[in-house]
Coordinates of C-alpha atoms in Angstrom, one line a residue:
Chain N
X27 CA 15.2 -21.3 30.7
X28 CA 12.4 -19.1 29.4
X29 CA 13.3 -19.5 25.8
X30 CA 12.8 -22.8 24.2
X31 CA 15.5 -24.4 22.1
X32 CA 14.9 -25.5 18.5
X33 CA 11.8 -27.6 18.4
X34 CA 12.7 -30.7 16.5
X35 CA 9.6 -32.6 17.4
X36 CA 7.3 -30.0 15.9
X37 CA 9.3 -29.6 12.7
X38 CA 9.4 -33.3 12.0
X39 CA 5.9 -33.9 13.0
X40 CA 3.8 -33.5 9.9
X41 CA 4.3 -34.6 6.4
X42 CA 0.9 -34.1 5.0
X43 CA 2.0 -32.2 1.8
X44 CA 2.9 -34.5 -1.1
X45 CA 6.5 -33.9 -2.2
X46 CA 5.6 -33.1 -5.8
X47 CA 3.7 -30.0 -4.6
X48 CA 6.8 -28.1 -3.6
X49 CA 8.5 -28.0 -7.0
X50 CA 5.0 -27.1 -8.4
X51 CA 4.7 -24.2 -5.9
X52 CA 8.1 -22.9 -7.0
X53 CA 7.2 -23.2 -10.6
X54 CA 3.9 -21.4 -10.0
X55 CA 5.8 -18.6 -8.2
X56 CA 8.1 -18.2 -11.2
X57 CA 5.3 -18.4 -13.7
X58 CA 3.3 -15.8 -11.8
X59 CA 6.2 -13.4 -11.8
X60 CA 6.9 -13.9 -15.5
X61 CA 3.2 -13.7 -16.4
X62 CA 3.0 -10.5 -14.3
X63 CA 5.4 -8.9 -16.7
X64 CA 4.1 -10.4 -19.9
X65 CA 0.4 -11.6 -19.7
X66 CA -2.1 -9.0 -18.7
X67 CA -5.4 -11.0 -19.0
X68 CA -4.6 -13.8 -16.5
X69 CA -2.8 -11.5 -14.0
X70 CA -5.6 -8.9 -14.2
X71 CA -8.0 -11.7 -13.4
X72 CA -5.9 -12.7 -10.3
X73 CA -5.6 -9.1 -9.2
X74 CA -9.3 -8.8 -9.6
X75 CA -10.0 -11.8 -7.4
X76 CA -7.7 -10.3 -4.8
X77 CA -9.7 -7.1 -4.7
X78 CA -13.1 -8.7 -5.0
X79 CA -12.8 -11.7 -2.6
X80 CA -9.6 -11.4 -0.5
X81 CA -10.1 -7.8 0.6
X82 CA -13.7 -8.2 2.0
X83 CA -12.5 -11.2 4.0
X84 CA -9.6 -9.3 5.5
X85 CA -11.9 -6.3 6.2
X86 CA -14.2 -8.6 8.3
X87 CA -11.2 -10.0 10.2
X88 CA -9.7 -6.6 10.9
X89 CA -13.0 -4.9 11.6
X90 CA -12.6 -4.9 15.4
X91 CA -9.2 -3.3 15.2
X92 CA -10.4 -0.8 12.6
X93 CA -13.4 0.1 14.9
X94 CA -11.2 0.6 17.9
X95 CA -8.7 2.7 15.9
X96 CA -11.6 4.8 14.6
X97 CA -13.0 5.3 18.1
X98 CA -9.6 6.3 19.5
X99 CA -9.2 8.8 16.6
X100 CA -12.6 10.2 17.2
X101 CA -11.8 10.7 20.9
X102 CA -8.6 12.4 19.9
X103 CA -10.5 14.7 17.5
X104 CA -13.0 15.7 20.1
X105 CA -10.2 17.4 22.1
X106 CA -9.7 19.8 19.2
X107 CA -13.4 20.3 18.4
X108 CA -13.8 23.7 19.9
X109 CA -10.7 25.1 18.2
X110 CA -11.8 23.5 14.9
X111 CA -15.2 25.0 15.3
X112 CA -13.9 28.5 15.5
X113 CA -11.6 27.9 12.5
X114 CA -14.5 26.6 10.5
X115 CA -16.7 29.6 11.3
X116 CA -14.0 31.9 10.1
X117 CA -13.6 29.8 7.0
X118 CA -17.3 29.9 6.2
X119 CA -17.3 33.7 6.3
X120 CA -14.3 33.8 4.0
X121 CA -15.8 31.2 1.6
X122 CA -19.1 33.0 1.4
X123 CA -17.3 36.0 0.1
X124 CA -15.6 33.8 -2.5
X125 CA -18.8 32.1 -3.4
X126 CA -20.4 35.5 -4.2
X127 CA -17.4 36.3 -6.4
X128 CA -17.5 32.9 -8.0
X129 CA -21.2 33.2 -8.9
X130 CA -20.6 36.6 -10.4
X131 CA -17.7 35.3 -12.4
X132 CA -19.6 32.2 -13.5
X133 CA -22.5 34.4 -14.8
X134 CA -20.0 36.6 -16.6
X135 CA -18.3 33.6 -18.1
X136 CA -21.5 32.2 -19.4
X137 CA -22.4 35.5 -21.1
X138 CA -18.9 35.9 -22.6
X139 CA -19.0 32.3 -23.9
X140 CA -22.3 33.0 -25.6
X141 CA -21.0 36.2 -27.1
X142 CA -17.9 34.4 -28.4
X143 CA -19.9 31.4 -29.5
X144 CA -17.4 29.1 -27.9
X145 CA -17.9 25.5 -26.7
X146 CA -17.0 24.7 -23.1
X147 CA -14.6 22.0 -22.2
X148 CA -16.2 19.9 -19.4
X149 CA -15.7 16.5 -18.0
X150 CA -18.2 13.7 -18.1
X151 CA -18.7 12.2 -14.6
X152 CA -19.0 8.5 -14.9
X153 CA -19.5 7.7 -11.2
X154 CA -18.9 9.1 -7.8
X155 CA -17.6 6.3 -5.5
X156 CA -16.2 6.0 -2.0
X157 CA -12.8 4.8 -1.1
X158 CA -12.9 1.4 0.6
X159 CA -9.2 0.8 1.0
X160 CA -6.0 2.7 0.8
X161 CA -2.5 1.2 0.7
X162 CA -0.3 2.5 3.5
X163 CA 2.1 3.8 0.9
X164 CA 5.0 1.6 1.8
X165 CA 5.5 0.4 -1.8
X166 CA 2.8 2.0 -4.0
X167 CA 0.2 4.6 -3.5
X168 CA -3.2 3.2 -4.5
X169 CA -6.8 3.3 -3.3
X170 CA -9.7 1.0 -4.0
X171 CA -13.1 2.5 -4.8
X172 CA -16.4 0.7 -4.6
X173 CA -17.4 1.0 -8.3
X174 CA -16.2 -1.0 -11.2
X175 CA -17.3 -2.5 -14.5
X176 CA -20.9 -2.4 -13.2
X177 CA -20.7 1.4 -13.6
X178 CA -18.7 1.3 -16.9
X179 CA -15.5 2.1 -15.1
X180 CA -12.6 0.6 -17.1
X181 CA -8.9 0.9 -17.0
X182 CA -7.2 4.3 -17.6
X183 CA -9.9 6.7 -16.6
X184 CA -9.1 9.9 -14.7
X185 CA -10.1 10.2 -11.0
X186 CA -10.7 13.5 -9.3
X187 CA -12.1 14.9 -6.1
X188 CA -13.2 18.4 -5.1
X189 CA -9.6 19.6 -4.8
X190 CA -8.2 18.3 -8.1
X191 CA -6.6 15.3 -9.8
X192 CA -6.3 12.2 -7.7
X193 CA -5.1 9.6 -10.1
X194 CA -6.2 7.1 -12.7
X195 CA -7.9 3.7 -12.7
X196 CA -5.5 0.8 -13.2
X197 CA -7.7 -2.2 -12.6
X198 CA -11.4 -2.7 -12.8
X199 CA -13.4 -5.7 -11.5
X200 CA -17.2 -6.1 -11.5
X201 CA -17.7 -4.0 -8.3
X202 CA -14.4 -2.4 -7.4
X203 CA -11.6 -0.4 -9.1
X204 CA -8.0 0.3 -8.2
X205 CA -6.8 3.8 -8.5
X206 CA -3.1 4.7 -8.9
X207 CA -2.6 8.0 -7.1
X208 CA -0.7 10.8 -8.8
X209 CA 1.9 10.9 -6.0
X210 CA 3.0 7.3 -6.8
X211 CA 6.5 7.2 -8.4
X212 CA 5.2 5.1 -11.3
X213 CA 2.5 7.6 -12.3
X214 CA 3.1 10.1 -15.1
X215 CA 0.9 13.2 -15.5
X216 CA 1.2 15.5 -18.4
X217 CA 0.6 19.0 -17.2
X218 CA 0.9 22.6 -18.3
X219 CA 1.4 25.8 -16.4
X220 CA -1.5 28.2 -16.3
X221 CA 0.7 31.3 -16.7
X222 CA 2.6 30.5 -19.9
X223 CA 1.3 27.1 -21.1
X224 CA 4.6 25.4 -20.9
X225 CA 4.3 21.6 -20.9
X226 CA 5.9 19.1 -18.6
X227 CA 5.4 15.6 -17.1
X228 CA 5.2 15.0 -13.4
X229 CA 5.8 11.8 -11.4
X230 CA 5.5 11.2 -7.7
X231 CA 8.4 11.6 -5.3
X232 CA 9.8 8.6 -3.4
X233 CA 8.0 9.6 -0.1
X234 CA 4.8 10.5 -2.0
X235 CA 4.6 14.0 -0.6
X236 CA 5.5 15.9 -3.8
X237 CA 5.4 15.7 -7.6
X238 CA 8.7 16.0 -9.5
X239 CA 9.0 17.0 -13.1
X240 CA 10.6 14.2 -15.2
X241 CA 10.3 16.1 -18.5
X242 CA 9.9 19.8 -19.4
X243 CA 9.2 20.9 -23.0
X244 CA 12.2 22.9 -24.4
X245 CA 13.6 23.0 -20.8
X246 CA 11.2 25.8 -20.1
X247 CA 10.8 25.6 -16.3
X248 CA 7.8 27.2 -14.6
X249 CA 8.1 30.0 -12.0
X250 CA 7.7 29.5 -8.3
X251 CA 4.0 29.5 -7.3
X252 CA 2.8 28.6 -10.8
X253 CA -0.4 26.5 -11.0
X254 CA -0.2 23.2 -12.9
X255 CA -3.2 21.8 -14.6
X256 CA -3.6 18.7 -16.8
X257 CA -2.6 19.3 -20.4
X258 CA -4.9 16.7 -21.8
X259 CA -2.1 15.2 -23.9
X260 CA -2.2 11.7 -22.6
X261 CA -5.9 11.2 -23.5
X262 CA -6.4 9.8 -20.0
X263 CA -6.7 13.0 -18.0
X264 CA -9.2 15.6 -19.3
X265 CA -7.8 19.0 -19.9
X266 CA -7.6 21.8 -17.2
X267 CA -7.9 19.8 -14.0
X268 CA -6.0 21.3 -11.1
X269 CA -3.0 19.2 -10.2
X270 CA -0.4 21.0 -8.1
X271 CA 1.5 24.2 -7.3
X272 CA 5.2 24.7 -8.0
X273 CA 7.1 25.1 -4.8
X274 CA 10.7 24.7 -5.9
X275 CA 12.5 25.2 -9.1
X276 CA 15.9 23.7 -9.6
X277 CA 18.3 23.8 -12.5
X278 CA 16.8 21.0 -14.5
X279 CA 13.6 20.1 -12.8
X280 CA 11.0 21.5 -10.5
X281 CA 9.0 20.2 -7.5
X282 CA 5.3 20.7 -7.0
X283 CA 2.9 20.2 -4.1
X284 CA -0.3 18.4 -5.1
X285 CA -3.6 20.0 -4.2
X286 CA -5.2 16.8 -3.1
X287 CA -4.8 15.7 0.4
X288 CA -4.0 12.0 -0.1
X289 CA -4.5 11.2 3.6
X290 CA -8.2 12.3 3.5
X291 CA -9.7 10.6 0.4
X292 CA -13.3 9.8 1.0
X293 CA -15.3 10.3 -2.2
X294 CA -13.8 10.3 -5.7
X295 CA -15.2 10.9 -9.1
X296 CA -14.3 8.9 -12.1
X297 CA -14.4 11.2 -15.2
X298 CA -13.6 11.3 -18.9
X299 CA -13.5 14.1 -21.4
X300 CA -16.8 15.0 -23.0
Chain P
X10 CA -15.7 -23.8 21.9
X11 CA -13.7 -26.7 23.1
X12 CA -11.7 -26.9 19.9
X13 CA -11.0 -23.2 20.0
X14 CA -9.6 -23.5 23.5
X15 CA -7.4 -26.3 22.5
X16 CA -5.4 -24.7 19.8
X17 CA -1.8 -25.8 19.4
X18 CA 0.9 -23.1 19.4
X19 CA 1.2 -23.5 15.6
X20 CA -2.5 -22.8 15.2
X21 CA -2.2 -19.8 17.5
X22 CA 0.6 -18.4 15.3
X23 CA -1.5 -18.9 12.2
X24 CA -4.4 -17.0 13.8
X25 CA -2.1 -14.2 14.7
X26 CA -0.6 -14.2 11.2
X27 CA -4.0 -14.0 9.6
X28 CA -5.1 -11.2 11.9
X29 CA -2.0 -9.2 11.3
X30 CA -2.3 -9.8 7.6
X31 CA -5.9 -8.6 7.6
X32 CA -4.9 -5.4 9.6
X33 CA -1.9 -4.4 7.4
X34 CA -3.9 -4.7 4.2
X35 CA -6.6 -2.4 5.6
X36 CA -4.7 0.5 7.1
X37 CA -5.8 3.7 8.6
X38 CA -3.5 6.5 7.5
X39 CA -3.5 8.3 10.8
X40 CA -1.9 5.3 12.5
X41 CA 0.9 4.5 10.1
X42 CA 3.4 3.7 12.7
X43 CA 1.1 0.9 13.9
X44 CA 1.1 -0.6 10.5
X45 CA 4.8 -0.3 10.1
X46 CA 5.2 -2.1 13.4
X47 CA 2.7 -4.8 12.4
X48 CA 4.6 -5.2 9.1
X49 CA 7.8 -5.9 11.1
X50 CA 5.9 -8.3 13.4
X51 CA 4.5 -10.1 10.4
X52 CA 8.0 -10.7 9.1
X53 CA 9.3 -11.7 12.5
X54 CA 6.5 -14.2 12.9
X55 CA 7.0 -15.6 9.4
X56 CA 10.7 -16.3 10.2
X57 CA 9.9 -17.6 13.6
X58 CA 7.5 -20.1 12.2
X59 CA 10.0 -21.1 9.6
X60 CA 12.7 -21.7 12.3
X61 CA 10.7 -23.2 15.2
X62 CA 7.6 -24.7 13.5
X63 CA 8.9 -25.8 10.2
X64 CA 6.6 -28.1 8.2
X65 CA 5.9 -28.4 4.5
X66 CA 2.4 -26.9 4.8
X67 CA 4.2 -23.6 5.5
X68 CA 5.2 -23.4 1.9
X69 CA 1.5 -23.1 0.9
X70 CA 0.8 -20.7 3.8
X71 CA 3.8 -18.5 2.9
X72 CA 2.9 -18.7 -0.8
X73 CA -0.6 -17.4 -0.1
X74 CA 0.5 -14.6 2.3
X75 CA 3.2 -13.6 -0.2
X76 CA 0.7 -13.5 -3.0
X77 CA -1.9 -11.7 -0.9
X78 CA 0.5 -9.0 0.2
X79 CA 1.8 -8.5 -3.4
X80 CA -1.7 -8.2 -4.8
X81 CA -3.2 -5.9 -2.2
X82 CA -0.2 -3.7 -1.5
X83 CA 1.8 -3.5 -4.7
X84 CA -0.7 -4.6 -7.3
X85 CA 2.1 -6.6 -8.9
X86 CA 3.2 -10.1 -8.2
X87 CA 6.8 -10.7 -7.1
X88 CA 8.7 -9.3 -4.1
X89 CA 6.8 -10.8 -1.1
X90 CA 6.0 -14.0 -2.9
X91 CA 9.5 -14.6 -3.9
X92 CA 11.0 -13.7 -0.6
X93 CA 8.6 -15.7 1.5
X94 CA 8.9 -18.9 -0.5
X95 CA 12.7 -18.7 -0.8
X96 CA 13.0 -17.9 2.9
X97 CA 11.5 -21.3 3.7
X98 CA 13.8 -23.0 1.3
X99 CA 16.8 -21.4 2.8
X100 CA 15.6 -22.2 6.4
X101 CA 15.1 -25.8 5.3
X102 CA 18.6 -25.9 3.9
X103 CA 20.2 -24.4 7.0
X104 CA 18.0 -26.2 9.6
X105 CA 20.7 -28.7 10.6
X106 CA 23.0 -25.8 11.5
X107 CA 20.3 -23.7 13.2
X108 CA 19.5 -26.7 15.5
X109 CA 22.9 -26.4 17.2
X110 CA 22.5 -22.6 17.9
X111 CA 21.7 -21.4 21.4
X112 CA 18.7 -19.1 21.9
X113 CA 20.7 -15.9 21.8
X114 CA 22.3 -16.9 18.5
X115 CA 18.9 -17.9 17.1
X116 CA 17.5 -14.5 18.2
X117 CA 20.3 -12.6 16.4
X118 CA 19.9 -14.9 13.4
X119 CA 16.2 -14.1 13.4
X120 CA 16.6 -10.3 13.6
X121 CA 19.3 -10.3 11.0
X122 CA 17.1 -12.4 8.7
X123 CA 14.1 -10.2 9.3
X124 CA 15.9 -7.0 8.4
X125 CA 17.6 -8.7 5.4
X126 CA 14.2 -9.9 4.2
X127 CA 12.5 -6.5 4.4
X128 CA 15.4 -4.9 2.5
X129 CA 15.3 -7.6 -0.1
X130 CA 11.6 -7.0 -0.6
X131 CA 12.2 -3.3 -1.1
X132 CA 15.1 -4.0 -3.4
X133 CA 13.1 -6.5 -5.4
X134 CA 10.3 -4.0 -5.8
X135 CA 12.9 -1.5 -7.1
X136 CA 14.4 -4.1 -9.5
X137 CA 11.1 -5.5 -10.8
X138 CA 8.8 -2.5 -10.8
X139 CA 11.1 0.5 -10.6
X140 CA 9.7 1.6 -7.3
X141 CA 12.1 4.1 -5.7
X142 CA 13.8 3.0 -2.5
X143 CA 12.6 5.2 0.3
X144 CA 15.5 5.5 2.7
X145 CA 13.4 7.0 5.5
X146 CA 10.9 4.1 5.3
X147 CA 13.9 1.6 5.5
X148 CA 15.3 3.3 8.6
X149 CA 11.9 3.3 10.3
X150 CA 11.5 -0.4 9.6
X151 CA 15.1 -1.1 10.7
X152 CA 14.6 0.7 14.1
X153 CA 11.1 -0.9 14.6
X154 CA 12.5 -4.3 13.9
X155 CA 15.2 -3.9 16.5
X156 CA 12.9 -2.4 19.1
X157 CA 10.1 -5.0 18.7
X158 CA 12.2 -8.1 18.2
X159 CA 13.1 -8.9 21.8
X160 CA 9.6 -8.5 23.3
X161 CA 8.3 -10.5 20.4
X162 CA 10.8 -13.2 21.0
X163 CA 9.7 -13.4 24.7
X164 CA 6.0 -13.5 23.8
X165 CA 6.5 -16.1 21.2
X166 CA 8.5 -18.3 23.6
X167 CA 5.5 -18.1 25.9
X168 CA 3.1 -19.1 23.1
X169 CA 5.4 -22.0 22.4
X170 CA 4.5 -23.4 25.8
X171 CA 1.0 -24.1 24.6
X172 CA 0.8 -27.8 23.7

């Protein structure tokens, strides 16, 4: 028989753990779950230790697998290199035209601002950091960046990249920070439409691909294709950061597609309002 | 070197468990199916250890893995920790009945427990932290659990031969 029957010898073999430890372990389990809901100081410390000490150890252990996976992905990408090269060349030509237009508009904008004597609303970049870990999105959508309290990154700061809003910091340790992505179902982003300034709140969909409106002011739904930017109401996200584009409008809510590609997050900027 | 070569099957399982844990908390987004599979294998191995290699030290091991998965994956403490610790308690309670099972019954018991365990974790995440239940993800895990279980059962039976 190739399968072994129940191994009684191995199960009865060792009794090295004192019996009082088991009830203690169960108590600890319950206390941890209760503290997770009530006490933030202790739990944040434990979460911080997890990110600071546990994650580097697991990174070392999994490094051979990660290296092999990366190599196989690189080989796969080489196959599409020629095609991608052509696409990129076309894109560069297109972007150069846009760049000329952008420079012209930016110059005009500066002149108009001077004429109007208006102040500009800009964001203050606290730190640009790289992503060191990303959850697979089975339960929550989070990333860990390699900058923390050592760069004055605290909880509840907005995180962006070149495409738009990425998320907000939810935990900061000395050298790392955890960022909750905007496509997580527990996130809540106050936005406004660029066309008519109607306000709404977005949350992530269950699969993390879209953003769904959980509240719209005066039930004023946006139009298809409207651009959504941060409204600045929550005091976490600075105003006018690009978030998503409306792709479906239903009777009582709408669905938007985020601008950020959450599968390709490399460098992120932690920002706050000036 | 000598001690490495003379690992017992229980120690081999613990090495496998540690490696799988390390891989699933450091995923590459382009290979998600691999991580889903490893997530299923991790659960299968946890139950397998609980059934075939039960000892009290497993409570501490499961506690640490449960806490680790919760901290690094969900950023909250609860679903995995609670499921892992209670799984062992349930297995300890039902051990006298499981002993009398033949291998096929144990296999079905194992696969049933694994699927149930994953669903309970997802459900607990929903209850405790209001995370929505992703049906597609559940179906993927269900299918992967079914597909992977039998080969895993055979491989683990071979590892059990290590003394």
